[in-house]
Amino acid sequence: MASRRWSRRGSVRALLAGMAASALAFAGAVSAAAEDIEPSTTITGTVTRADDGTPVSSVSVFVNNTDFTKNGTASTDANGAYTVSGLEPGTYTVRFATEVTGTGLISEYWDGARTREAAQRIVTVGGETIPDINATLEQGATIAGRVTRESDGAPLSGVSVSLAPSAFGITSASVTTDADGVYRAEGLEPASYIVKFSASDPLLADEYWDGAYDEQSATLVSAVAGQPSLGIDASLAPGGIISGQVTAAADGAAVVGSVAASGGGRLYSAQIGLDGSYSLSVAPGSYMLQFVSYEARVLSEYWENARTEAEATSVTVAAGQPLTMNAQLEAGRAISGVVLADGQPLVDAIVESFVGGEPTGRMAYTDQNGEYEMILPPGDYTVRAHGTAYDPVYAWQYFDGVDTASEATAVSLGSSSDRTGVDFALSHGGVISGAVSGGDSDLPATGAEVTAYLWSAGAWREVTTESTVGGFALGGTSQVLADNGGLLPEGTYTIGVEAEGFCTQFLGGASTPDDADSIELASGEVLGDIDLTLTTECPVPEPKPTLALAAGSIRAGKDITISG
């Protein structure tokens, strides 16, 4: 029995000792956790009116760091005072927002800035209180009006009214009409505004004040502090409806894609439905209508059967007018081939197509096997390849294995078959860089045109032209200028420059490429300091000698001696 009593007493002591140790350990953990908590910052201040110094209540105060990951907010009390606590160390801006106050005061950032970009930053380190982050708010301007439906005069609720200042550095605003169609935008910075009305009803056209359908035709509203601009009303009317069917010409199947109408600074778009139908509600005006195919083998086009916007026929829509515009999109054909460099397939090489020296806008990139496929309408094309998209060191090459467009073999694409075997074997090219100046005169604002000419097949042939107001890098790009190659094929070059008000000039001051100096560009070479100084005193070419012979004065087999 004695041993059992001893054992119980020992167990109790051990339990008490363990509890004490746990308590100490817990206290230590709490103390350590408390030490890990970073002290926070508090910002305080007061908001008053600029005109009479009275406090402004209900102003929302937003404290935000650069990327809005650390934020704090508060609202001013009856004394205009606010406190924002719990801010982590960082750099902050403070905005005083008046939208909910009904005072018509202008919102601003500390310290007196109207935009976040111009706001004074506050740097916090933790544990401090930063007082006197105050604001003195000025009375703003007011624009107000009513929005109704033109057909019956009924008020339109939920219309978004946006107010865009005509000058930079001024904050825009947006309000919504109430059940009576009334809106009131207060606290605006004094300025002239473009006012736009956008109804929630998609059948009603957007409108600008005063009765305009595009921003360029809008009438500016002048907003002056303390002098409300009232009666800025709108009466919204139905827009025009453009609808129709978009199908493939080959089989009449619905095309997967969209339809877009652009004009007057406006853009409307709609997806083509599974049955090929589409519908666009647009404001009255003139538009370019584009049928966009998402299918690789079906070609996009503009109205009416145009490949480019420049060739398109515009569509004019009147208020409430329905227009039916159907399109049958033609099938494209493929030009395909392989692009090699140093005997190996070149990934991400660029293959482009041209008609009449102008790019078609259709191009292709090679895959991991160096293969490409470019879909085009039937026709004759000049095709060019270079590489790569991210490291342009392989020179331009035209089909079939030539360096310039004037030597290229046209690639004909029929309406019923693809064209294969349009292959390229690229080599490292180079860059020619330098500067153009006007000597004692300034170059024109339009700059100068610098052209690289390559001696090929017994003639000087144009390779590329670049516009500049000073420096140039022919065969390089403004985004990527490699140091181990470029887009100019290796060979013998001269450089020509044209600028308004100056003489056309080639290397060495010559007026023609035949009389110009030349430079040699090796594969992978980047030539610099090829500078040209233009002149306004153009040399007069010396007349070439001529020989006049009278009829019968030359006999076969006899020599002619010319002297002088």
XYZ file of C-alpha atoms in Angstrom:
564
model
C 0.000 0.000 0.000
C 2.834 2.333 0.880
C 4.371 1.900 -2.546
C 1.053 2.597 -4.268
C 0.532 5.809 -2.302
C 4.052 6.860 -3.203
C 3.394 6.182 -6.880
C 0.176 8.297 -6.925
C 1.916 11.154 -5.125
C 4.786 10.983 -7.646
C 2.365 10.991 -10.557
C 0.627 14.107 -9.274
C 3.947 15.867 -8.882
C 4.974 14.892 -12.391
C 1.653 16.131 -13.795
C 1.985 19.474 -12.024
C 5.543 19.830 -13.233
C 4.475 19.078 -16.818
C 1.648 21.621 -16.643
C 4.041 24.256 -15.380
C 6.486 23.517 -18.169
C 3.674 23.690 -20.782
C 2.502 27.014 -19.386
C 6.006 28.419 -19.622
C 6.408 27.104 -23.151
C 3.032 28.605 -24.211
C 3.920 31.938 -22.645
C 7.205 31.883 -24.499
C 5.464 31.090 -27.803
C 2.981 33.931 -27.309
C 5.823 36.275 -26.502
C 7.733 35.168 -29.620
C 4.622 35.574 -31.802
C 4.060 39.051 -30.406
C 7.628 39.948 -31.277
C 7.003 38.743 -34.900
C 4.082 41.147 -35.462
C 5.257 44.216 -37.423
C 4.136 47.555 -36.018
C 1.643 49.337 -38.277
C 1.204 52.960 -39.278
C -1.719 55.321 -38.691
C -2.568 58.268 -40.939
C -4.836 61.065 -39.724
C -6.140 64.334 -41.108
C -9.032 66.691 -41.668
C -11.058 67.623 -44.749
C -12.470 71.139 -45.132
C -14.038 73.341 -47.788
C -11.802 75.773 -49.642
C -14.425 78.535 -49.793
C -15.294 78.877 -46.079
C -13.089 76.407 -44.184
C -15.989 74.398 -42.764
C -15.442 70.672 -42.201
C -16.789 68.179 -44.741
C -18.312 64.961 -43.447
C -18.825 61.628 -45.256
C -15.789 62.067 -47.507
C -14.379 58.643 -48.387
C -10.619 58.458 -47.743
C -8.753 55.753 -49.691
C -5.139 54.914 -48.862
C -3.505 52.618 -51.443
C -0.011 51.473 -52.224
C 1.386 51.372 -55.755
C -0.175 48.076 -56.854
C -3.237 48.220 -54.550
C -2.114 45.198 -52.512
C -1.984 47.262 -49.303
C -5.040 49.387 -48.640
C -6.851 51.326 -45.970
C -10.090 53.317 -45.919
C -12.048 55.634 -43.681
C -14.835 58.224 -43.801
C -14.681 61.735 -42.355
C -16.845 62.481 -39.314
C -18.917 65.589 -38.518
C -15.690 67.472 -37.788
C -14.141 66.446 -41.101
C -11.630 64.245 -39.268
C -10.558 60.736 -40.268
C -8.151 58.034 -39.118
C -6.761 55.163 -41.189
C -4.917 52.555 -39.084
C -3.169 49.226 -39.625
C -1.057 50.245 -42.607
C 1.924 48.054 -43.413
C 5.263 49.605 -44.361
C 5.125 50.904 -47.922
C 4.524 53.854 -50.246
C 0.966 55.167 -50.429
C -1.317 57.700 -52.084
C -4.355 59.194 -50.321
C -7.526 60.026 -52.238
C -10.415 62.105 -50.896
C -13.568 61.048 -52.773
C -16.648 63.270 -52.597
C -19.097 61.329 -54.764
C -21.336 60.257 -51.864
C -21.301 63.584 -50.026
C -23.740 65.433 -52.292
C -21.660 68.583 -51.838
C -20.475 69.011 -55.421
C -16.897 69.351 -54.210
C -14.050 68.119 -56.403
C -12.341 64.894 -55.347
C -8.575 65.073 -55.080
C -5.404 63.317 -53.982
C -3.025 64.472 -51.293
C -1.412 66.995 -51.566
C -3.851 68.967 -53.762
C -3.423 66.758 -56.851
C -6.253 65.894 -59.221
C -4.723 62.668 -60.576
C -3.025 59.667 -59.010
C 0.053 60.254 -61.157
C 0.494 63.754 -59.711
C -0.257 62.755 -56.103
C 2.320 63.218 -53.344
C 3.491 59.828 -52.026
C 3.580 58.946 -48.329
C 6.256 56.493 -47.148
C 5.540 54.481 -43.987
C 8.053 52.419 -42.017
C 5.733 51.025 -39.316
C 4.967 52.048 -35.751
C 4.444 55.744 -36.470
C 1.434 58.064 -36.672
C 1.461 60.500 -39.587
C -0.799 63.490 -38.859
C -2.016 66.430 -40.933
C -2.674 64.582 -44.171
C -5.369 67.153 -44.852
C -7.442 68.191 -47.830
C -9.045 71.491 -48.755
C -11.677 70.773 -51.379
C -12.860 73.213 -54.000
C -16.376 73.606 -55.315
C -16.809 71.733 -58.580
C -18.945 72.187 -61.653
C -22.243 70.450 -62.403
C -23.717 69.033 -65.621
C -27.305 67.776 -65.465
C -30.135 66.803 -67.780
C -32.783 64.250 -68.713
C -32.809 61.358 -71.180
C -35.975 60.246 -72.974
C -36.974 57.950 -75.823
C -37.523 59.880 -79.051
C -40.564 57.927 -80.229
C -42.828 58.623 -77.236
C -40.922 60.940 -74.878
C -40.849 58.324 -72.111
C -38.019 58.714 -69.581
C -35.156 56.244 -69.888
C -33.660 54.902 -66.671
C -30.295 53.196 -66.422
C -28.740 55.218 -69.229
C -25.002 55.577 -68.730
C -23.913 59.199 -69.103
C -20.155 59.554 -69.552
C -18.387 62.894 -69.406
C -14.967 63.003 -71.063
C -12.875 66.191 -70.735
C -11.537 67.639 -73.955
C -8.184 68.429 -72.283
C -5.567 66.105 -70.806
C -4.934 65.845 -67.072
C -8.597 66.137 -66.082
C -10.552 63.250 -64.612
C -13.541 61.899 -66.533
C -16.825 61.052 -64.839
C -19.820 58.783 -65.315
C -23.344 58.749 -63.846
C -26.599 56.873 -64.516
C -30.100 58.200 -65.087
C -32.764 57.513 -62.430
C -36.354 56.303 -62.897
C -37.338 59.716 -64.252
C -34.489 59.714 -66.763
C -32.699 62.426 -64.796
C -28.959 62.537 -64.194
C -26.717 64.963 -62.342
C -22.911 64.881 -62.460
C -21.413 66.961 -59.662
C -17.910 67.700 -58.445
C -16.551 68.069 -61.965
C -13.351 69.936 -62.601
C -14.057 73.145 -64.552
C -13.486 72.229 -68.208
C -15.226 71.445 -71.480
C -16.708 67.946 -71.680
C -17.916 65.548 -74.359
C -21.146 64.021 -73.029
C -22.174 60.574 -74.296
C -25.467 58.775 -73.620
C -25.477 54.951 -73.799
C -28.816 53.183 -73.252
C -29.100 49.704 -71.799
C -31.584 48.913 -74.594
C -29.438 47.560 -77.466
C -31.986 48.770 -80.025
C -31.378 52.403 -79.089
C -28.339 54.073 -80.602
C -25.705 55.764 -78.480
C -25.727 59.521 -78.819
C -23.481 62.472 -78.044
C -24.738 65.878 -77.012
C -26.197 67.645 -78.935
C -27.834 64.999 -81.156
C -24.583 63.677 -82.654
C -23.763 60.055 -83.388
C -19.978 60.354 -83.331
C -17.483 62.059 -81.035
C -16.113 64.292 -83.765
C -19.560 65.848 -84.288
C -20.348 66.274 -80.577
C -20.966 69.716 -79.074
C -18.748 70.440 -76.071
C -20.419 71.311 -72.762
C -18.651 74.017 -70.763
C -18.672 73.287 -67.022
C -17.988 76.234 -64.677
C -17.687 75.970 -60.889
C -20.772 77.356 -59.146
C -22.711 77.697 -62.427
C -24.553 74.413 -63.142
C -24.860 73.469 -66.807
C -28.486 72.348 -66.943
C -30.636 71.031 -69.772
C -27.961 68.808 -71.273
C -30.687 66.441 -72.457
C -30.850 63.595 -74.940
C -33.652 61.928 -76.874
C -32.493 58.493 -77.987
C -33.735 56.910 -81.205
C -33.401 53.412 -82.612
C -30.220 52.751 -84.491
C -29.927 50.910 -87.749
C -29.850 47.129 -87.962
C -27.358 45.344 -90.191
C -28.048 41.630 -90.451
C -27.576 38.742 -92.827
C -26.009 35.356 -93.481
C -22.321 34.511 -93.821
C -21.628 31.233 -95.572
C -18.811 29.481 -97.402
C -19.055 29.882 -101.174
C -17.808 26.334 -101.712
C -20.597 24.446 -99.911
C -22.982 26.986 -98.349
C -22.035 25.981 -94.799
C -22.141 28.565 -92.024
C -18.772 30.209 -91.441
C -17.247 30.276 -87.974
C -16.309 33.899 -87.389
C -17.626 37.394 -86.722
C -18.844 40.542 -88.458
C -17.524 44.013 -87.641
C -18.769 47.466 -88.665
C -16.378 50.406 -88.203
C -16.736 54.084 -88.976
C -16.981 57.514 -87.403
C -14.792 56.418 -84.507
C -17.222 53.610 -83.651
C -16.785 49.853 -83.802
C -19.547 47.253 -83.554
C -19.081 43.501 -83.775
C -21.124 40.321 -83.465
C -20.396 36.620 -83.676
C -21.744 34.624 -86.583
C -24.330 32.119 -85.312
C -24.341 28.384 -85.903
C -26.808 28.942 -88.749
C -24.574 31.606 -90.322
C -26.731 34.537 -89.189
C -25.554 37.762 -87.549
C -27.150 41.023 -86.409
C -25.569 44.381 -85.562
C -27.359 47.334 -83.962
C -25.469 50.462 -85.012
C -25.825 54.231 -84.811
C -26.792 55.969 -88.057
C -23.744 56.607 -90.211
C -21.382 55.124 -92.791
C -19.434 51.956 -92.057
C -16.921 49.533 -93.447
C -18.347 46.043 -93.014
C -15.873 43.197 -92.525
C -16.701 39.489 -92.495
C -14.015 37.788 -90.420
C -13.422 34.068 -90.853
C -11.881 32.027 -88.055
C -11.445 29.070 -90.426
C -7.982 28.611 -91.913
C -9.202 27.735 -95.403
C -11.991 30.350 -95.629
C -10.933 33.899 -96.485
C -12.127 37.018 -94.685
C -13.426 39.872 -96.816
C -14.994 43.344 -96.761
C -18.242 44.414 -98.329
C -18.561 44.078 -101.257
C -16.269 41.148 -102.219
C -13.201 43.207 -101.295
C -9.978 41.780 -99.873
C -8.809 45.016 -98.234
C -10.463 47.978 -96.550
C -9.078 50.268 -99.246
C -11.073 48.305 -101.851
C -14.223 48.044 -99.717
C -17.584 49.681 -100.408
C -18.992 51.595 -97.441
C -22.479 50.934 -96.075
C -24.727 53.836 -95.026
C -27.285 53.196 -92.287
C -30.194 55.506 -91.395
C -32.007 55.628 -88.039
C -34.374 52.675 -87.699
C -33.339 51.282 -91.078
C -32.811 47.527 -91.429
C -30.163 46.421 -93.921
C -29.598 42.875 -95.111
C -26.001 42.203 -96.082
C -25.109 38.611 -96.973
C -21.642 37.310 -97.755
C -20.313 34.172 -99.372
C -16.683 33.782 -98.392
C -14.299 32.232 -100.865
C -12.006 29.328 -100.079
C -8.320 30.088 -99.886
C -5.480 28.086 -101.354
C -2.138 27.288 -99.766
C 1.411 28.161 -100.659
C 3.657 25.849 -98.674
C 7.265 24.835 -98.398
C 10.296 24.453 -96.159
C 12.752 27.061 -94.907
C 16.317 25.927 -94.181
C 19.273 27.779 -92.697
C 22.762 26.332 -92.721
C 21.200 23.165 -94.114
C 18.874 22.683 -91.139
C 15.140 23.411 -90.681
C 14.667 26.949 -89.351
C 12.007 27.409 -86.673
C 10.021 30.675 -86.539
C 11.193 31.912 -89.910
C 8.800 34.459 -91.427
C 7.328 33.929 -94.899
C 5.527 36.896 -96.494
C 3.535 37.502 -99.665
C 3.391 40.585 -101.909
C 1.329 41.785 -104.849
C 2.633 44.654 -106.952
C 5.362 45.310 -104.396
C 2.846 45.793 -101.569
C 2.423 43.321 -98.692
C -0.849 41.381 -98.728
C -0.969 41.257 -94.926
C -0.885 37.459 -95.043
C 2.159 35.678 -93.686
C 3.224 32.460 -92.002
C 5.754 31.173 -89.456
C 7.677 27.945 -89.853
C 7.197 25.085 -87.386
C 9.812 22.884 -85.747
C 10.380 21.129 -89.085
C 10.912 24.406 -90.915
C 7.589 23.920 -92.716
C 5.001 26.637 -93.355
C 1.616 27.040 -94.995
C 0.173 30.397 -96.083
C -3.480 30.701 -97.156
C -4.198 33.208 -99.935
C -6.789 33.991 -102.593
C -5.990 32.711 -106.093
C -3.497 34.975 -107.857
C 0.172 35.661 -108.586
C 2.440 36.472 -105.647
C 5.982 37.431 -104.796
C 7.050 35.366 -101.786
C 9.871 36.248 -99.406
C 11.371 34.547 -96.352
C 13.752 35.657 -93.601
C 14.535 34.673 -90.058
C 13.928 34.539 -87.397
C 11.063 36.410 -85.785
C 13.037 36.922 -82.561
C 16.587 36.946 -83.920
C 16.635 38.526 -87.402
C 20.048 37.447 -88.645
C 19.070 35.427 -91.750
C 18.777 37.623 -94.829
C 15.742 38.244 -96.985
C 15.419 35.757 -99.820
C 12.822 35.770 -102.579
C 11.539 32.738 -104.417
C 13.316 31.211 -106.290
C 16.643 31.743 -104.470
C 17.250 35.428 -105.336
C 18.081 38.461 -103.208
C 15.752 41.141 -104.580
C 12.081 41.484 -105.490
C 12.886 42.546 -109.061
C 14.556 39.163 -109.678
C 11.863 37.045 -107.970
C 9.895 34.301 -109.686
C 6.144 34.793 -109.267
C 4.237 32.073 -107.452
C 0.928 31.378 -109.176
C -1.913 30.075 -107.043
C -4.870 28.580 -108.875
C -8.478 28.402 -107.737
C -8.578 24.629 -107.507
C -5.189 23.523 -106.181
C -2.471 24.404 -103.675
C 1.124 25.304 -104.521
C 3.808 23.254 -102.799
C 7.591 23.317 -102.932
C 8.066 27.057 -102.424
C 11.260 26.469 -100.470
C 14.033 28.709 -99.157
C 17.642 28.177 -98.072
C 18.633 31.202 -95.999
C 22.084 32.557 -95.193
C 23.315 34.989 -92.567
C 22.815 38.564 -93.700
C 24.121 41.876 -92.443
C 23.267 45.429 -91.449
C 24.380 48.798 -92.823
C 23.903 51.634 -90.345
C 24.763 55.290 -90.229
C 23.227 58.754 -90.141
C 21.798 61.332 -92.527
C 22.167 65.068 -91.954
C 21.358 68.220 -93.857
C 24.697 69.866 -93.225
C 23.956 73.478 -92.322
C 20.223 72.902 -92.898
C 17.731 70.848 -90.906
C 16.123 67.811 -92.437
C 12.397 68.262 -93.155
C 9.884 67.135 -90.537
C 8.964 64.276 -92.863
C 12.548 63.021 -92.625
C 14.570 61.311 -95.314
C 14.171 58.064 -97.261
C 17.302 55.895 -97.145
C 17.540 53.033 -99.649
C 19.989 50.153 -99.916
C 20.862 49.091 -103.485
C 22.511 45.721 -104.189
C 24.569 45.049 -107.309
C 22.972 41.907 -108.711
C 22.642 40.419 -112.204
C 24.392 43.424 -113.770
C 22.273 46.184 -112.210
C 21.709 48.140 -109.016
C 18.570 46.699 -107.424
C 16.573 48.127 -104.528
C 16.567 45.921 -101.435
C 14.943 48.001 -98.699
C 14.009 51.581 -97.790
C 13.853 53.149 -94.341
C 12.458 56.518 -93.214
C 14.578 58.472 -90.760
C 15.143 61.878 -89.217
C 18.765 61.008 -88.491
C 20.096 57.525 -87.858
C 19.295 54.437 -89.902
C 19.962 50.690 -89.720
C 19.199 49.026 -93.029
C 18.620 45.322 -92.473
C 18.081 45.801 -88.753
C 14.928 46.546 -86.786
C 14.127 49.121 -84.117
C 13.169 46.284 -81.772
C 16.101 43.921 -82.417
C 19.535 44.933 -83.715
C 21.696 41.821 -83.657
C 25.479 41.989 -83.603
C 25.962 38.829 -85.654
C 23.879 39.475 -88.740
C 20.858 41.112 -90.239
C 18.374 41.056 -93.078
C 20.511 42.441 -95.932
C 21.947 39.738 -98.228
C 25.728 39.811 -98.506
C 27.154 41.620 -101.520
C 28.128 44.985 -102.983
C 25.955 47.938 -101.947
C 25.494 51.614 -102.400
C 23.162 53.847 -100.404
C 20.778 56.474 -101.776
C 18.952 59.223 -99.874
C 15.989 61.391 -100.828
C 14.609 64.269 -98.724
C 12.295 67.127 -99.597
C 14.267 70.293 -100.325
C 17.558 68.418 -100.844
C 19.308 66.821 -103.784
C 18.955 63.067 -104.250
C 22.332 61.726 -103.199
C 24.278 58.476 -103.173
C 27.449 57.411 -101.388
C 30.388 59.650 -102.194
C 28.132 62.587 -103.074
C 27.082 61.120 -106.421
C 23.752 61.903 -108.029
C 23.300 58.423 -109.569
C 24.018 54.922 -108.269
C 26.320 54.219 -111.238
C 28.637 57.049 -110.139
C 28.383 56.293 -106.409
C 30.897 54.728 -104.069
C 30.152 51.155 -103.047
C 30.701 49.089 -99.922
C 31.094 45.366 -99.405
C 28.837 43.651 -96.864
C 29.964 40.212 -95.744
C 27.740 37.494 -94.318
C 27.014 38.213 -90.654
C 28.622 41.669 -90.805
C 27.227 44.809 -89.141
C 28.668 47.917 -90.808
C 28.462 51.265 -89.032
C 29.269 54.937 -89.594
C 27.991 54.967 -93.166
C 27.036 58.635 -92.987
C 25.669 60.945 -95.674
C 25.453 64.752 -95.628
C 22.857 66.136 -98.012
C 23.167 69.343 -100.003
C 20.735 71.742 -101.612
C 23.140 72.565 -104.476
C 22.536 69.797 -106.950
C 25.304 69.054 -109.478
C 24.432 69.456 -113.139
C 25.350 66.277 -115.046
C 27.925 66.853 -117.772
C 26.524 66.143 -121.221
C 27.770 62.952 -122.792
C 29.670 63.374 -126.081
C 27.740 62.617 -129.244
C 28.931 61.773 -132.742
C 27.030 62.924 -135.811
C 27.717 61.047 -139.033
C 26.460 61.904 -142.470
C 24.830 59.266 -144.609
C 27.377 57.417 -146.701
C 30.334 58.687 -144.707
C 31.219 55.237 -143.309
C 32.422 52.364 -145.421
C 32.439 48.780 -144.253
C 35.852 47.566 -143.119
C 37.273 51.059 -142.709
C 38.480 52.576 -139.390
C 37.048 55.715 -137.786
C 39.378 58.070 -135.925
C 37.831 60.379 -133.320
C 39.869 63.182 -131.741
C 39.195 66.211 -129.587
